[in-house]
Short mmCIF file of C-alpha atoms in Angstrom, two decimals:
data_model
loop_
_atom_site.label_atom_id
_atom_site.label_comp_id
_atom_site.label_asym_id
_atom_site.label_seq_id
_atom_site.Cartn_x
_atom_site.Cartn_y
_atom_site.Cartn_z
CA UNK L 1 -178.06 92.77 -34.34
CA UNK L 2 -176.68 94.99 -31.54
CA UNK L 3 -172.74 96.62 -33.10
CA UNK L 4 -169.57 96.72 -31.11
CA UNK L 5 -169.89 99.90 -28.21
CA UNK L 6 -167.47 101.34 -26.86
CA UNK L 7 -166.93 103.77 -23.69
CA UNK L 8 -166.69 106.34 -22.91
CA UNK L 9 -166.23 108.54 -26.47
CA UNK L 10 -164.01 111.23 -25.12
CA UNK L 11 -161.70 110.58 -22.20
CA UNK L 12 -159.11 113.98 -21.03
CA UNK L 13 -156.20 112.70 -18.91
CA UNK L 14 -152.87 114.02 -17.12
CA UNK L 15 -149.62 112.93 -18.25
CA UNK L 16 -148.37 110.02 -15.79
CA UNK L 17 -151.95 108.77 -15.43
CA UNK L 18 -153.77 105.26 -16.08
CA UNK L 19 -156.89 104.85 -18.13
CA UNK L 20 -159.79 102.18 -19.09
CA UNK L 21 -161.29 101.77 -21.84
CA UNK L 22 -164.29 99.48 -22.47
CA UNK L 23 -165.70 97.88 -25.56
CA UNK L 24 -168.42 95.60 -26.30
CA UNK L 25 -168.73 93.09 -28.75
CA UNK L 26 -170.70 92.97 -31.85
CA UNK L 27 -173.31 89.85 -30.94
CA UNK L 28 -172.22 86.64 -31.93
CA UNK L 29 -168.43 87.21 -31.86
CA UNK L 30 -165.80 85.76 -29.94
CA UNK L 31 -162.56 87.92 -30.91
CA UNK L 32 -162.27 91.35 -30.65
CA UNK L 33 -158.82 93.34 -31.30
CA UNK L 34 -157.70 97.00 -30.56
CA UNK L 35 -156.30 99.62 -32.52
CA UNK L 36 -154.88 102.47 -32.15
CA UNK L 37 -155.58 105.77 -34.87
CA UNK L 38 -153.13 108.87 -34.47
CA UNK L 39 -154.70 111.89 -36.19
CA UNK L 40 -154.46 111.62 -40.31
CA UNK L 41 -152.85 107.71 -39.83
CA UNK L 42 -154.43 104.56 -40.64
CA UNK L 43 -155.31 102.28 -37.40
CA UNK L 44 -152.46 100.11 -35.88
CA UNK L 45 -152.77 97.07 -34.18
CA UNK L 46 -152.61 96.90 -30.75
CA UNK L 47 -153.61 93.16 -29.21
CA UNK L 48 -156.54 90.68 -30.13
CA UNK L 49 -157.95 88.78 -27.26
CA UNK L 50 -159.58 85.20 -28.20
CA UNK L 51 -161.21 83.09 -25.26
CA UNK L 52 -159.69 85.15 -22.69
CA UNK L 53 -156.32 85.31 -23.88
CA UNK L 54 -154.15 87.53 -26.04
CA UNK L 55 -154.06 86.03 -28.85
CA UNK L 56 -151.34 88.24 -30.87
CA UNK L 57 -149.91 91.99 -30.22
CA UNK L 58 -148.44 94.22 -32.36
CA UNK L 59 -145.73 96.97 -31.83
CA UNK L 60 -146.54 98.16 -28.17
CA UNK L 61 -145.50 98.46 -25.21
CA UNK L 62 -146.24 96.16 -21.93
CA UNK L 63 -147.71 99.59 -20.80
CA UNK L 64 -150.82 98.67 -22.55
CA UNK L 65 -152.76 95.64 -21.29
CA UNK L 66 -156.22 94.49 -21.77
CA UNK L 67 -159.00 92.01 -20.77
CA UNK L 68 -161.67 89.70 -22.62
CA UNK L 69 -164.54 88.57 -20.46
CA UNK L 70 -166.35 85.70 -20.71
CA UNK L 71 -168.96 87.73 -22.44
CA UNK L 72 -166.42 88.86 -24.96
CA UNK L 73 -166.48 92.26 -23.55
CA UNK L 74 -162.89 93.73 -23.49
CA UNK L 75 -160.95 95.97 -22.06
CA UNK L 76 -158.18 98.33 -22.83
CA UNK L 77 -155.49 100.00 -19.93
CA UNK L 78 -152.94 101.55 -20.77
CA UNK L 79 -150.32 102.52 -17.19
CA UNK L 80 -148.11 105.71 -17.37
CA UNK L 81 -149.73 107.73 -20.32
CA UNK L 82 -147.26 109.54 -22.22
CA UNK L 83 -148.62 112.93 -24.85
CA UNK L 84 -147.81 110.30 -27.81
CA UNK L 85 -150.67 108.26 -26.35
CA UNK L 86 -153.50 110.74 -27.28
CA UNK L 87 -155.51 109.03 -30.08
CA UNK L 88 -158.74 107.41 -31.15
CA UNK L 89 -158.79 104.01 -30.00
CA UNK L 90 -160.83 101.64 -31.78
CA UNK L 91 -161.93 98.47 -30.71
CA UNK L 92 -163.34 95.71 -33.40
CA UNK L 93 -164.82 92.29 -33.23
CA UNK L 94 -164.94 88.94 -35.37
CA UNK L 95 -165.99 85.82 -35.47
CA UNK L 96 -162.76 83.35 -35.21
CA UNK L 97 -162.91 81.27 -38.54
CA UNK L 98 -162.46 82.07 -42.26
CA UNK L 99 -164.19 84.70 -43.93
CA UNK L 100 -164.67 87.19 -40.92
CA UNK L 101 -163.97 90.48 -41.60
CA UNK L 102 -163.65 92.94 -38.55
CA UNK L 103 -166.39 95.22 -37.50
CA UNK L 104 -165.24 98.32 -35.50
CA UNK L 105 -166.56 100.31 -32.61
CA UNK L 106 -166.49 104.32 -33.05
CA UNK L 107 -163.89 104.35 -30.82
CA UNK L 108 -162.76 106.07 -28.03
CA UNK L 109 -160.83 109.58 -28.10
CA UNK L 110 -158.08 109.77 -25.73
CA UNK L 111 -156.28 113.14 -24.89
CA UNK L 112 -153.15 113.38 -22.95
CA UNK L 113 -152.16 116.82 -21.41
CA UNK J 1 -140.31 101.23 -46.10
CA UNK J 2 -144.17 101.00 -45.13
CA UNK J 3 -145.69 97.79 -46.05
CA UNK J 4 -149.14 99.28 -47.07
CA UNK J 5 -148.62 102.40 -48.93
CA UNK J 6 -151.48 104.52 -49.73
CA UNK J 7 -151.84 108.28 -51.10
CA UNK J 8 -153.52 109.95 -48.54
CA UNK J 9 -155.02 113.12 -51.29
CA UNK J 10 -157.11 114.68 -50.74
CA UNK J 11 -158.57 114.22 -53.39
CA UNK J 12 -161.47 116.44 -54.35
CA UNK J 13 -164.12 115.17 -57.50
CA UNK J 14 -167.18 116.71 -58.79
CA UNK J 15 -170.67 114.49 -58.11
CA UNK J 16 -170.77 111.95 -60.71
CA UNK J 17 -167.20 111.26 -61.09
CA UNK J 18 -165.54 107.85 -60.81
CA UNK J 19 -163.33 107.43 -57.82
CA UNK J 20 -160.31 105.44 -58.04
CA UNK J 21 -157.87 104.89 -54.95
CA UNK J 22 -155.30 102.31 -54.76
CA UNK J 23 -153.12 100.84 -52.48
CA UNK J 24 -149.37 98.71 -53.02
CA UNK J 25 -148.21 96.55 -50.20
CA UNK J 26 -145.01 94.58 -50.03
CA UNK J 27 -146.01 91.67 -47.85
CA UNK J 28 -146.64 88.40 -49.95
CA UNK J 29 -148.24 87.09 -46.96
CA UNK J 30 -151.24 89.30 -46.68
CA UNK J 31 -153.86 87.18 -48.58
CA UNK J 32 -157.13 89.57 -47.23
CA UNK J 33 -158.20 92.93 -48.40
CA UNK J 34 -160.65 94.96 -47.39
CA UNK J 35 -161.63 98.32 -47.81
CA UNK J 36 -163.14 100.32 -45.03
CA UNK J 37 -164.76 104.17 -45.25
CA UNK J 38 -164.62 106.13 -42.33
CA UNK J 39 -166.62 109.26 -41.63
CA UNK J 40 -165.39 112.13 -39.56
CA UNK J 41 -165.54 111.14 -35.34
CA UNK J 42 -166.85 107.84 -36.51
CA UNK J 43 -165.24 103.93 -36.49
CA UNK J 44 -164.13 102.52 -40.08
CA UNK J 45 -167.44 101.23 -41.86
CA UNK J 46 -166.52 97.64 -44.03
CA UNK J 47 -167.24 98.19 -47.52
CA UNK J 48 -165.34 95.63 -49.53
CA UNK J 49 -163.58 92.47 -48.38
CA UNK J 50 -161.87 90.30 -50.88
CA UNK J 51 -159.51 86.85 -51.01
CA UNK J 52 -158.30 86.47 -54.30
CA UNK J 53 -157.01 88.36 -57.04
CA UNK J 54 -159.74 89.95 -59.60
CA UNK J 55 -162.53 91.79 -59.15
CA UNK J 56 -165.60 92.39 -56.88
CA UNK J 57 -168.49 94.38 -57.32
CA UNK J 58 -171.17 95.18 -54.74
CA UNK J 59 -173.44 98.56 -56.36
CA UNK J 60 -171.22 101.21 -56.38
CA UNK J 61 -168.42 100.24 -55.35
CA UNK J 62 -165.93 97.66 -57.53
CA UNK J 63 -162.70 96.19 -55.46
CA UNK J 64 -159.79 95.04 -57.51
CA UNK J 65 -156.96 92.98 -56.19
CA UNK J 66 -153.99 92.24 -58.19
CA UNK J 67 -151.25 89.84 -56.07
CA UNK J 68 -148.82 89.67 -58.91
CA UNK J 69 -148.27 93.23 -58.75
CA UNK J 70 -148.85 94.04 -55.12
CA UNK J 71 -151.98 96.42 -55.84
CA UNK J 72 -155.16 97.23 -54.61
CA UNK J 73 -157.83 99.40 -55.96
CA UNK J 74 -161.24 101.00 -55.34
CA UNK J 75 -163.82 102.18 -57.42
CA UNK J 76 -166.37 104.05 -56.98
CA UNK J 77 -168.97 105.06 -59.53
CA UNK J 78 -171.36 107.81 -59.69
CA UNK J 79 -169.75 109.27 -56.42
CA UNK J 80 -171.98 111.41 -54.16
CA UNK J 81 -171.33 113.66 -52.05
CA UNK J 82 -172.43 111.21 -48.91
CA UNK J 83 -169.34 109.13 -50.53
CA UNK J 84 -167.02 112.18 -48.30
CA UNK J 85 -164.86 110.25 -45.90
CA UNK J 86 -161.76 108.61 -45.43
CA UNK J 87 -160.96 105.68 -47.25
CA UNK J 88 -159.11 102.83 -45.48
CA UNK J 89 -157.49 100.16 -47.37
CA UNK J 90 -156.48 97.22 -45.04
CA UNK J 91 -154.51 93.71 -45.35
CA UNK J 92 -154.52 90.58 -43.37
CA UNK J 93 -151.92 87.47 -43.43
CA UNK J 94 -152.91 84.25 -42.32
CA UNK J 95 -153.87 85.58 -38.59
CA UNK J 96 -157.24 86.77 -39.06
CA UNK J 97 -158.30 90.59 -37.44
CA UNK J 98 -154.72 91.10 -37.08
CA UNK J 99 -154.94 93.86 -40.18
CA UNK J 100 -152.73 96.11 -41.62
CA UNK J 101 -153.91 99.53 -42.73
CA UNK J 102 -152.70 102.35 -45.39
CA UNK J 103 -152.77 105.73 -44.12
CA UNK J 104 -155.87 106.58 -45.76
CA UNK J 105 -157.26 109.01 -48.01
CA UNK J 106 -159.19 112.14 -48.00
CA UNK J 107 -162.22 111.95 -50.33
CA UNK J 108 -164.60 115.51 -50.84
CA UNK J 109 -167.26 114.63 -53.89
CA UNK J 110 -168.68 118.22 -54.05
CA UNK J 111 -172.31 119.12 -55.66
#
């Protein structure tokens, strides 16, 4: 049973900039969510994506977007990075139904300058 | 007023010891708790996931869940020192991945 991937693990960008980040799903599930881990915090919710569609978001701006495929592969972009965007981003699958706890990626670390 | 609070330590135990770390929410909504452990540059690992109130126990590790009060607790017996990471607790309502986390804590189990 293949686990969720993501890509890349580090990613360095400029203030201003735009970034993508990828994420594939553990096999076998059809949801997959983001999060978003500021050093010493606990995750926070970002958007889940469910047959294409966002499917919930939590406190963030319109600045972040993503993408499911019909694979359930997912992205994450996030327009005009700000220094307060520099995190480990974590991307997490499930399998839509009761009794489906998440699974997470190792995530992707994102640093602003 | 955060709605999953959760001492973040660290908290530092000799190899052996029993490990408790708790967690007290304010949501009456959240009816899914988990526990995740997450090593340094790694993702959060699932350890426990529990629905109702009471207790769970899967080798090690026991999960406790009391609703009326708003608590959560881990334990973990016989800690070793591979039992050093950061322990997530984590709540879900009725919209399922959408979770909640405490801030974590800090767990060293030295030799």
């Amino acid at each position: 049973e293949t686990g969720v991937t993501q890509s890349p693990t580090h990613l360095i960008k400029t203030r201003g900039q735009q970034v993508t980040l990828r994420c594939s799903s553990q096999s076998g599930h059809n949801t997959v969510s983001w999060y978003q881990q500021a050093l010493g915090q606990g995750p926070q919710f970002i958007f889940q994506y469910y047959r294409e569609e966002e499917n919930g978001r939590g406190n963030f701006p319109p600045r972040f977007s993503g993408l499911q495929f019909p694979n359930y592969s997912s992205e994450l972009n996030v327009n005009a990075l700000e220094l307060d965007d520099s995190a480990l981003y974590l991307c997490a699958s499930s399998q839509t139904g009761g009794d489906s706890p998440l699974h997470f990626g190792n995530g992707t670390r994102l640093t602003v300058t | 007023q955060k709605e999953v609070e959760q001492d973040p330590g660290p908290l530092s135990v000799p190899e052996g010891a029993i490990v408790s770390l708790n967690c007290t929410y304010s949501n009456s909504a959240f009816q899914y708790f988990m526990w995740y452990r997450q090593y340094s540059r790694k993702g959060p690992e699932l350890l426990m996931y529990t629905y109702s109130s009471g207790n769970k126990e899967d080798g090690r590790f026991t999960a406790q869940v009391d609703k009326s009060s708003k608590y959560i607790s881990l334990f973990i017996r016989d800690s070793q020192p591979s039992d050093s990471a950061t322990y997530l607790c984590a709540m879900d309502g009725t919209s399922y991945g959408k979770l909640t986390f405490g801030q974590g804590t800090i767990l060293t189990v030295h030799p």
